[in-house]
Structures are given as structure tokens and as C-alpha cells.
Amino acid sequence: MSSPFRYVAELEASRVILLILQEALATNQQIACRFLIFFFHAFTAIVNFAAVVVRSPKSSLARAAFAQVENGVRLFESIQAGFKARDDLVC
């Protein structure tokens, strides 16, 4: 990828990943929590945004990236403590 827009494309993809997790949790938190792949990708997205803030804090994207980091952390904090998918499977 030699496009000059690859950096912005990565940030946009990271934003969409967080949005997907947010919508999944809003739709049905119990089911969404069973799909750990959502959380793995969301964590990576948060790391992408954090890298923007750490590496170039004065850039025009830093403020928006920090807002996305806060949003992502809020999503992770919204999961109840000690949640285990197997607890939902017991009838």
C-alpha cells in the first residue's frame, strides 16, 4: 500500500470497528460478549488511535483520535465485571 491516504483509511477502519462493537453491545450485550473477535479487533483499533495521540499530539487528528480512545475504553468498561459467556449457556 503506497497510497498517501492509507493512514486515514486505517483510522477510518478503526472507527468503524469500534462502531460495530458499540452497535453489537447495544443490540444484545449477552450475545455480543460471546464473540471475542469483536473485542480483539476493538482493542487493536484503540491502539491505533492511541498511537496517533502519542506520536503526534499536536496533529489535527489527535483530538478526534483521543475521543475514539475514550469511546473504546467506555465500551470495554460497559461490560459487567466477571462476565463469562458460559454463564449464559446454563439453562
PDB file of N, CA and C in Angstrom:
ATOM      1  N   MET A   1       0.837  -1.179   0.000  1.00  0.00           N
ATOM      2  CA  MET A   1       0.000   0.000   0.000  1.00  0.00           C
ATOM      3  C   MET A   1       0.880   1.239   0.000  1.00  0.00           C
ATOM      4  N   SER A   2       0.907   1.917  -1.104  1.00  0.00           N
ATOM      5  CA  SER A   2       1.722   3.122  -1.184  1.00  0.00           C
ATOM      6  C   SER A   2       0.865   4.383  -1.269  1.00  0.00           C
ATOM      7  N   SER A   3      -0.411   4.249  -1.027  1.00  0.00           N
ATOM      8  CA  SER A   3      -1.303   5.396  -1.102  1.00  0.00           C
ATOM      9  C   SER A   3      -1.022   6.368   0.046  1.00  0.00           C
ATOM     10  N   PRO A   4      -1.068   7.660  -0.229  1.00  0.00           N
ATOM     11  CA  PRO A   4      -0.878   8.629   0.853  1.00  0.00           C
ATOM     12  C   PRO A   4      -2.072   8.656   1.815  1.00  0.00           C
ATOM     13  N   PHE A   5      -3.157   8.008   1.435  1.00  0.00           N
ATOM     14  CA  PHE A   5      -4.363   8.009   2.267  1.00  0.00           C
ATOM     15  C   PHE A   5      -4.475   6.766   3.141  1.00  0.00           C
ATOM     16  N   ARG A   6      -3.474   5.908   3.137  1.00  0.00           N
ATOM     17  CA  ARG A   6      -3.563   4.658   3.889  1.00  0.00           C
ATOM     18  C   ARG A   6      -3.681   4.915   5.389  1.00  0.00           C
ATOM     19  N   TYR A   7      -3.045   5.966   5.868  1.00  0.00           N
ATOM     20  CA  TYR A   7      -3.094   6.316   7.290  1.00  0.00           C
ATOM     21  C   TYR A   7      -4.517   6.696   7.693  1.00  0.00           C
ATOM     22  N   VAL A   8      -5.141   7.530   6.901  1.00  0.00           N
ATOM     23  CA  VAL A   8      -6.515   7.950   7.180  1.00  0.00           C
ATOM     24  C   VAL A   8      -7.466   6.771   7.018  1.00  0.00           C
ATOM     25  N   ALA A   9      -7.201   5.917   6.040  1.00  0.00           N
ATOM     26  CA  ALA A   9      -8.040   4.734   5.831  1.00  0.00           C
ATOM     27  C   ALA A   9      -7.958   3.797   7.033  1.00  0.00           C
ATOM     28  N   GLU A  10      -6.777   3.662   7.601  1.00  0.00           N
ATOM     29  CA  GLU A  10      -6.620   2.822   8.792  1.00  0.00           C
ATOM     30  C   GLU A  10      -7.416   3.386   9.963  1.00  0.00           C
ATOM     31  N   LEU A  11      -7.361   4.689  10.147  1.00  0.00           N
ATOM     32  CA  LEU A  11      -8.107   5.307  11.239  1.00  0.00           C
ATOM     33  C   LEU A  11      -9.613   5.187  11.022  1.00  0.00           C
ATOM     34  N   GLU A  12     -10.045   5.326   9.789  1.00  0.00           N
ATOM     35  CA  GLU A  12     -11.471   5.179   9.489  1.00  0.00           C
ATOM     36  C   GLU A  12     -11.923   3.742   9.736  1.00  0.00           C
ATOM     37  N   ALA A  13     -11.117   2.772   9.334  1.00  0.00           N
ATOM     38  CA  ALA A  13     -11.454   1.365   9.586  1.00  0.00           C
ATOM     39  C   ALA A  13     -11.506   1.091  11.090  1.00  0.00           C
ATOM     40  N   SER A  14     -10.605   1.686  11.838  1.00  0.00           N
ATOM     41  CA  SER A  14     -10.611   1.521  13.292  1.00  0.00           C
ATOM     42  C   SER A  14     -11.869   2.126  13.895  1.00  0.00           C
ATOM     43  N   ARG A  15     -12.283   3.267  13.375  1.00  0.00           N
ATOM     44  CA  ARG A  15     -13.516   3.898  13.866  1.00  0.00           C
ATOM     45  C   ARG A  15     -14.721   3.006  13.604  1.00  0.00           C
ATOM     46  N   VAL A  16     -14.757   2.402  12.437  1.00  0.00           N
ATOM     47  CA  VAL A  16     -15.877   1.524  12.078  1.00  0.00           C
ATOM     48  C   VAL A  16     -15.887   0.276  12.962  1.00  0.00           C
ATOM     49  N   ILE A  17     -14.720  -0.254  13.273  1.00  0.00           N
ATOM     50  CA  ILE A  17     -14.648  -1.424  14.153  1.00  0.00           C
ATOM     51  C   ILE A  17     -15.243  -1.099  15.520  1.00  0.00           C
ATOM     52  N   LEU A  18     -14.908   0.062  16.062  1.00  0.00           N
ATOM     53  CA  LEU A  18     -15.484   0.460  17.349  1.00  0.00           C
ATOM     54  C   LEU A  18     -16.987   0.665  17.236  1.00  0.00           C
ATOM     55  N   LEU A  19     -17.429   1.203  16.121  1.00  0.00           N
ATOM     56  CA  LEU A  19     -18.861   1.398  15.907  1.00  0.00           C
ATOM     57  C   LEU A  19     -19.590   0.060  15.833  1.00  0.00           C
ATOM     58  N   ILE A  20     -18.997  -0.924  15.182  1.00  0.00           N
ATOM     59  CA  ILE A  20     -19.607  -2.255  15.096  1.00  0.00           C
ATOM     60  C   ILE A  20     -19.750  -2.861  16.493  1.00  0.00           C
ATOM     61  N   LEU A  21     -18.706  -2.756  17.308  1.00  0.00           N
ATOM     62  CA  LEU A  21     -18.787  -3.280  18.670  1.00  0.00           C
ATOM     63  C   LEU A  21     -19.851  -2.539  19.468  1.00  0.00           C
ATOM     64  N   GLN A  22     -19.907  -1.234  19.319  1.00  0.00           N
ATOM     65  CA  GLN A  22     -20.903  -0.444  20.039  1.00  0.00           C
ATOM     66  C   GLN A  22     -22.316  -0.876  19.658  1.00  0.00           C
ATOM     67  N   GLU A  23     -22.568  -1.059  18.376  1.00  0.00           N
ATOM     68  CA  GLU A  23     -23.892  -1.488  17.918  1.00  0.00           C
ATOM     69  C   GLU A  23     -24.210  -2.907  18.383  1.00  0.00           C
ATOM     70  N   ALA A  24     -23.214  -3.784  18.358  1.00  0.00           N
ATOM     71  CA  ALA A  24     -23.435  -5.163  18.812  1.00  0.00           C
ATOM     72  C   ALA A  24     -23.792  -5.193  20.294  1.00  0.00           C
ATOM     73  N   LEU A  25     -23.089  -4.399  21.091  1.00  0.00           N
ATOM     74  CA  LEU A  25     -23.384  -4.351  22.521  1.00  0.00           C
ATOM     75  C   LEU A  25     -24.746  -3.726  22.790  1.00  0.00           C
ATOM     76  N   ALA A  26     -25.118  -2.732  21.999  1.00  0.00           N
ATOM     77  CA  ALA A  26     -26.421  -2.093  22.179  1.00  0.00           C
ATOM     78  C   ALA A  26     -27.554  -3.028  21.774  1.00  0.00           C
ATOM     79  N   THR A  27     -27.313  -3.856  20.768  1.00  0.00           N
ATOM     80  CA  THR A  27     -28.349  -4.772  20.298  1.00  0.00           C
ATOM     81  C   THR A  27     -28.585  -5.887  21.303  1.00  0.00           C
ATOM     82  N   ASN A  28     -27.527  -6.582  21.695  1.00  0.00           N
ATOM     83  CA  ASN A  28     -27.659  -7.660  22.678  1.00  0.00           C
ATOM     84  C   ASN A  28     -26.291  -7.913  23.295  1.00  0.00           C
ATOM     85  N   GLN A  29     -26.093  -7.367  24.463  1.00  0.00           N
ATOM     86  CA  GLN A  29     -24.786  -7.451  25.106  1.00  0.00           C
ATOM     87  C   GLN A  29     -24.404  -8.895  25.420  1.00  0.00           C
ATOM     88  N   GLN A  30     -25.360  -9.701  25.834  1.00  0.00           N
ATOM     89  CA  GLN A  30     -25.050 -11.079  26.204  1.00  0.00           C
ATOM     90  C   GLN A  30     -24.495 -11.870  25.024  1.00  0.00           C
ATOM     91  N   ILE A  31     -25.091 -11.689  23.864  1.00  0.00           N
ATOM     92  CA  ILE A  31     -24.626 -12.412  22.678  1.00  0.00           C
ATOM     93  C   ILE A  31     -23.328 -11.799  22.151  1.00  0.00           C
ATOM     94  N   ALA A  32     -23.247 -10.478  22.124  1.00  0.00           N
ATOM     95  CA  ALA A  32     -22.045  -9.816  21.602  1.00  0.00           C
ATOM     96  C   ALA A  32     -20.807 -10.200  22.402  1.00  0.00           C
ATOM     97  N   CYS A  33     -20.958 -10.394  23.692  1.00  0.00           N
ATOM     98  CA  CYS A  33     -19.810 -10.737  24.536  1.00  0.00           C
ATOM     99  C   CYS A  33     -19.272 -12.129  24.248  1.00  0.00           C
ATOM    100  N   ARG A  34     -20.047 -12.943  23.588  1.00  0.00           N
ATOM    101  CA  ARG A  34     -19.581 -14.294  23.248  1.00  0.00           C
ATOM    102  C   ARG A  34     -18.587 -14.279  22.094  1.00  0.00           C
ATOM    103  N   PHE A  35     -18.608 -13.237  21.305  1.00  0.00           N
ATOM    104  CA  PHE A  35     -17.742 -13.153  20.130  1.00  0.00           C
ATOM    105  C   PHE A  35     -16.502 -12.336  20.477  1.00  0.00           C
ATOM    106  N   LEU A  36     -15.508 -13.007  20.991  1.00  0.00           N
ATOM    107  CA  LEU A  36     -14.302 -12.318  21.448  1.00  0.00           C
ATOM    108  C   LEU A  36     -13.562 -11.620  20.323  1.00  0.00           C
ATOM    109  N   ILE A  37     -13.776 -12.059  19.101  1.00  0.00           N
ATOM    110  CA  ILE A  37     -13.094 -11.430  17.964  1.00  0.00           C
ATOM    111  C   ILE A  37     -13.452  -9.939  17.874  1.00  0.00           C
ATOM    112  N   PHE A  38     -14.697  -9.577  18.258  1.00  0.00           N
ATOM    113  CA  PHE A  38     -15.085  -8.160  18.295  1.00  0.00           C
ATOM    114  C   PHE A  38     -14.137  -7.387  19.205  1.00  0.00           C
ATOM    115  N   PHE A  39     -13.865  -7.960  20.361  1.00  0.00           N
ATOM    116  CA  PHE A  39     -13.059  -7.272  21.358  1.00  0.00           C
ATOM    117  C   PHE A  39     -11.582  -7.239  20.978  1.00  0.00           C
ATOM    118  N   PHE A  40     -11.101  -8.292  20.331  1.00  0.00           N
ATOM    119  CA  PHE A  40      -9.714  -8.283  19.866  1.00  0.00           C
ATOM    120  C   PHE A  40      -9.500  -7.165  18.849  1.00  0.00           C
ATOM    121  N   HIS A  41     -10.411  -7.068  17.896  1.00  0.00           N
ATOM    122  CA  HIS A  41     -10.287  -6.031  16.871  1.00  0.00           C
ATOM    123  C   HIS A  41     -10.503  -4.640  17.467  1.00  0.00           C
ATOM    124  N   ALA A  42     -11.427  -4.521  18.406  1.00  0.00           N
ATOM    125  CA  ALA A  42     -11.669  -3.222  19.037  1.00  0.00           C
ATOM    126  C   ALA A  42     -10.440  -2.764  19.821  1.00  0.00           C
ATOM    127  N   PHE A  43      -9.785  -3.688  20.500  1.00  0.00           N
ATOM    128  CA  PHE A  43      -8.569  -3.325  21.228  1.00  0.00           C
ATOM    129  C   PHE A  43      -7.499  -2.822  20.266  1.00  0.00           C
ATOM    130  N   THR A  44      -7.343  -3.503  19.145  1.00  0.00           N
ATOM    131  CA  THR A  44      -6.372  -3.072  18.139  1.00  0.00           C
ATOM    132  C   THR A  44      -6.726  -1.693  17.596  1.00  0.00           C
ATOM    133  N   ALA A  45      -8.014  -1.441  17.397  1.00  0.00           N
ATOM    134  CA  ALA A  45      -8.452  -0.129  16.928  1.00  0.00           C
ATOM    135  C   ALA A  45      -8.095   0.956  17.943  1.00  0.00           C
ATOM    136  N   ILE A  46      -8.287   0.661  19.219  1.00  0.00           N
ATOM    137  CA  ILE A  46      -7.946   1.628  20.264  1.00  0.00           C
ATOM    138  C   ILE A  46      -6.441   1.897  20.263  1.00  0.00           C
ATOM    139  N   VAL A  47      -5.653   0.857  20.066  1.00  0.00           N
ATOM    140  CA  VAL A  47      -4.196   1.034  19.998  1.00  0.00           C
ATOM    141  C   VAL A  47      -3.825   1.928  18.815  1.00  0.00           C
ATOM    142  N   ASN A  48      -4.497   1.754  17.675  1.00  0.00           N
ATOM    143  CA  ASN A  48      -4.236   2.618  16.515  1.00  0.00           C
ATOM    144  C   ASN A  48      -4.486   4.082  16.861  1.00  0.00           C
ATOM    145  N   PHE A  49      -5.602   4.348  17.519  1.00  0.00           N
ATOM    146  CA  PHE A  49      -5.920   5.730  17.890  1.00  0.00           C
ATOM    147  C   PHE A  49      -4.943   6.259  18.938  1.00  0.00           C
ATOM    148  N   ALA A  50      -4.574   5.420  19.888  1.00  0.00           N
ATOM    149  CA  ALA A  50      -3.625   5.848  20.918  1.00  0.00           C
ATOM    150  C   ALA A  50      -2.272   6.181  20.303  1.00  0.00           C
ATOM    151  N   ALA A  51      -1.885   5.448  19.280  1.00  0.00           N
ATOM    152  CA  ALA A  51      -0.613   5.728  18.608  1.00  0.00           C
ATOM    153  C   ALA A  51      -0.619   7.114  17.977  1.00  0.00           C
ATOM    154  N   VAL A  52      -1.758   7.520  17.441  1.00  0.00           N
ATOM    155  CA  VAL A  52      -1.868   8.867  16.861  1.00  0.00           C
ATOM    156  C   VAL A  52      -1.647   9.911  17.951  1.00  0.00           C
ATOM    157  N   VAL A  53      -2.287   9.711  19.089  1.00  0.00           N
ATOM    158  CA  VAL A  53      -2.192  10.680  20.181  1.00  0.00           C
ATOM    159  C   VAL A  53      -0.769  10.745  20.729  1.00  0.00           C
ATOM    160  N   VAL A  54      -0.130   9.603  20.879  1.00  0.00           N
ATOM    161  CA  VAL A  54       1.211   9.565  21.465  1.00  0.00           C
ATOM    162  C   VAL A  54       2.269  10.082  20.490  1.00  0.00           C
ATOM    163  N   ARG A  55       2.179   9.667  19.238  1.00  0.00           N
ATOM    164  CA  ARG A  55       3.226  10.018  18.266  1.00  0.00           C
ATOM    165  C   ARG A  55       3.117  11.444  17.745  1.00  0.00           C
ATOM    166  N   SER A  56       1.895  11.950  17.630  1.00  0.00           N
ATOM    167  CA  SER A  56       1.744  13.317  17.108  1.00  0.00           C
ATOM    168  C   SER A  56       0.606  14.030  17.831  1.00  0.00           C
ATOM    169  N   PRO A  57       0.825  14.395  19.080  1.00  0.00           N
ATOM    170  CA  PRO A  57      -0.239  15.001  19.882  1.00  0.00           C
ATOM    171  C   PRO A  57      -0.723  16.357  19.375  1.00  0.00           C
ATOM    172  N   LYS A  58       0.055  17.024  18.563  1.00  0.00           N
ATOM    173  CA  LYS A  58      -0.358  18.335  18.057  1.00  0.00           C
ATOM    174  C   LYS A  58      -0.990  18.261  16.667  1.00  0.00           C
ATOM    175  N   SER A  59      -1.143  17.057  16.131  1.00  0.00           N
ATOM    176  CA  SER A  59      -1.735  16.934  14.792  1.00  0.00           C
ATOM    177  C   SER A  59      -3.231  17.224  14.849  1.00  0.00           C
ATOM    178  N   SER A  60      -3.795  17.489  13.697  1.00  0.00           N
ATOM    179  CA  SER A  60      -5.225  17.797  13.632  1.00  0.00           C
ATOM    180  C   SER A  60      -6.083  16.576  13.938  1.00  0.00           C
ATOM    181  N   LEU A  61      -5.519  15.388  13.837  1.00  0.00           N
ATOM    182  CA  LEU A  61      -6.274  14.164  14.107  1.00  0.00           C
ATOM    183  C   LEU A  61      -6.195  13.723  15.567  1.00  0.00           C
ATOM    184  N   ALA A  62      -5.297  14.308  16.336  1.00  0.00           N
ATOM    185  CA  ALA A  62      -5.056  13.832  17.702  1.00  0.00           C
ATOM    186  C   ALA A  62      -6.280  13.973  18.596  1.00  0.00           C
ATOM    187  N   ARG A  63      -6.977  15.069  18.507  1.00  0.00           N
ATOM    188  CA  ARG A  63      -8.147  15.274  19.366  1.00  0.00           C
ATOM    189  C   ARG A  63      -9.244  14.262  19.054  1.00  0.00           C
ATOM    190  N   ALA A  64      -9.507  14.046  17.771  1.00  0.00           N
ATOM    191  CA  ALA A  64     -10.517  13.059  17.372  1.00  0.00           C
ATOM    192  C   ALA A  64     -10.069  11.650  17.750  1.00  0.00           C
ATOM    193  N   ALA A  65      -8.785  11.373  17.613  1.00  0.00           N
ATOM    194  CA  ALA A  65      -8.264  10.053  17.979  1.00  0.00           C
ATOM    195  C   ALA A  65      -8.403   9.817  19.478  1.00  0.00           C
ATOM    196  N   PHE A  66      -8.136  10.845  20.273  1.00  0.00           N
ATOM    197  CA  PHE A  66      -8.280  10.699  21.720  1.00  0.00           C
ATOM    198  C   PHE A  66      -9.736  10.461  22.101  1.00  0.00           C
ATOM    199  N   ALA A  67     -10.647  11.124  21.413  1.00  0.00           N
ATOM    200  CA  ALA A  67     -12.075  10.891  21.662  1.00  0.00           C
ATOM    201  C   ALA A  67     -12.446   9.445  21.348  1.00  0.00           C
ATOM    202  N   GLN A  68     -11.859   8.889  20.298  1.00  0.00           N
ATOM    203  CA  GLN A  68     -12.129   7.490  19.954  1.00  0.00           C
ATOM    204  C   GLN A  68     -11.516   6.540  20.991  1.00  0.00           C
ATOM    205  N   VAL A  69     -10.360   6.887  21.526  1.00  0.00           N
ATOM    206  CA  VAL A  69      -9.770   6.071  22.596  1.00  0.00           C
ATOM    207  C   VAL A  69     -10.710   6.054  23.796  1.00  0.00           C
ATOM    208  N   GLU A  70     -11.199   7.223  24.177  1.00  0.00           N
ATOM    209  CA  GLU A  70     -12.133   7.294  25.303  1.00  0.00           C
ATOM    210  C   GLU A  70     -13.400   6.501  25.020  1.00  0.00           C
ATOM    211  N   ASN A  71     -13.909   6.595  23.797  1.00  0.00           N
ATOM    212  CA  ASN A  71     -15.102   5.845  23.415  1.00  0.00           C
ATOM    213  C   ASN A  71     -14.846   4.341  23.518  1.00  0.00           C
ATOM    214  N   GLY A  72     -13.698   3.899  23.023  1.00  0.00           N
ATOM    215  CA  GLY A  72     -13.362   2.479  23.084  1.00  0.00           C
ATOM    216  C   GLY A  72     -13.217   1.977  24.511  1.00  0.00           C
ATOM    217  N   VAL A  73     -12.565   2.754  25.344  1.00  0.00           N
ATOM    218  CA  VAL A  73     -12.409   2.368  26.748  1.00  0.00           C
ATOM    219  C   VAL A  73     -13.776   2.297  27.417  1.00  0.00           C
ATOM    220  N   ARG A  74     -14.647   3.236  27.108  1.00  0.00           N
ATOM    221  CA  ARG A  74     -16.001   3.228  27.652  1.00  0.00           C
ATOM    222  C   ARG A  74     -16.748   1.951  27.257  1.00  0.00           C
ATOM    223  N   LEU A  75     -16.542   1.502  26.015  1.00  0.00           N
ATOM    224  CA  LEU A  75     -17.186   0.261  25.572  1.00  0.00           C
ATOM    225  C   LEU A  75     -16.701  -0.928  26.396  1.00  0.00           C
ATOM    226  N   PHE A  76     -15.400  -1.002  26.618  1.00  0.00           N
ATOM    227  CA  PHE A  76     -14.865  -2.110  27.411  1.00  0.00           C
ATOM    228  C   PHE A  76     -15.348  -2.032  28.854  1.00  0.00           C
ATOM    229  N   GLU A  77     -15.470  -0.827  29.383  1.00  0.00           N
ATOM    230  CA  GLU A  77     -15.934  -0.673  30.760  1.00  0.00           C
ATOM    231  C   GLU A  77     -17.418  -0.964  30.909  1.00  0.00           C
ATOM    232  N   SER A  78     -18.170  -0.922  29.821  1.00  0.00           N
ATOM    233  CA  SER A  78     -19.613  -1.155  29.898  1.00  0.00           C
ATOM    234  C   SER A  78     -19.958  -2.622  30.121  1.00  0.00           C
ATOM    235  N   ILE A  79     -19.007  -3.511  29.893  1.00  0.00           N
ATOM    236  CA  ILE A  79     -19.236  -4.934  30.125  1.00  0.00           C
ATOM    237  C   ILE A  79     -19.200  -5.179  31.626  1.00  0.00           C
ATOM    238  N   GLN A  80     -20.178  -5.930  32.111  1.00  0.00           N
ATOM    239  CA  GLN A  80     -20.220  -6.187  33.541  1.00  0.00           C
ATOM    240  C   GLN A  80     -18.996  -6.984  33.982  1.00  0.00           C
ATOM    241  N   ALA A  81     -18.507  -6.664  35.158  1.00  0.00           N
ATOM    242  CA  ALA A  81     -17.302  -7.314  35.678  1.00  0.00           C
ATOM    243  C   ALA A  81     -17.543  -8.807  35.864  1.00  0.00           C
ATOM    244  N   GLY A  82     -16.563  -9.596  35.488  1.00  0.00           N
ATOM    245  CA  GLY A  82     -16.656 -11.039  35.671  1.00  0.00           C
ATOM    246  C   GLY A  82     -17.548 -11.738  34.673  1.00  0.00           C
ATOM    247  N   PHE A  83     -17.900 -11.079  33.577  1.00  0.00           N
ATOM    248  CA  PHE A  83     -18.774 -11.710  32.584  1.00  0.00           C
ATOM    249  C   PHE A  83     -18.062 -12.891  31.947  1.00  0.00           C
ATOM    250  N   LYS A  84     -18.776 -14.000  31.860  1.00  0.00           N
ATOM    251  CA  LYS A  84     -18.258 -15.186  31.174  1.00  0.00           C
ATOM    252  C   LYS A  84     -19.361 -15.707  30.278  1.00  0.00           C
ATOM    253  N   ALA A  85     -19.035 -15.980  29.052  1.00  0.00           N
ATOM    254  CA  ALA A  85     -20.036 -16.445  28.095  1.00  0.00           C
ATOM    255  C   ALA A  85     -20.684 -17.739  28.554  1.00  0.00           C
ATOM    256  N   ARG A  86     -19.947 -18.587  29.228  1.00  0.00           N
ATOM    257  CA  ARG A  86     -20.522 -19.869  29.630  1.00  0.00           C
ATOM    258  C   ARG A  86     -21.653 -19.690  30.636  1.00  0.00           C
ATOM    259  N   ASP A  87     -21.677 -18.578  31.374  1.00  0.00           N
ATOM    260  CA  ASP A  87     -22.761 -18.327  32.317  1.00  0.00           C
ATOM    261  C   ASP A  87     -24.097 -18.179  31.601  1.00  0.00           C
ATOM    262  N   ASP A  88     -24.084 -17.699  30.379  1.00  0.00           N
ATOM    263  CA  ASP A  88     -25.316 -17.552  29.609  1.00  0.00           C
ATOM    264  C   ASP A  88     -25.810 -18.876  29.054  1.00  0.00           C
ATOM    265  N   LEU A  89     -24.935 -19.836  28.927  1.00  0.00           N
ATOM    266  CA  LEU A  89     -25.299 -21.105  28.304  1.00  0.00           C
ATOM    267  C   LEU A  89     -25.980 -22.062  29.269  1.00  0.00           C
ATOM    268  N   VAL A  90     -25.878 -21.796  30.557  1.00  0.00           N
ATOM    269  CA  VAL A  90     -26.503 -22.664  31.556  1.00  0.00           C
ATOM    270  C   VAL A  90     -27.985 -22.335  31.628  1.00  0.00           C
ATOM    271  N   CYS A  91     -28.797 -23.350  31.447  1.00  0.00           N
ATOM    272  CA  CYS A  91     -30.262 -23.141  31.467  1.00  0.00           C
ATOM    273  C   CYS A  91     -30.827 -23.276  32.849  1.00  0.00           C
TER     274      CYS A  91
END
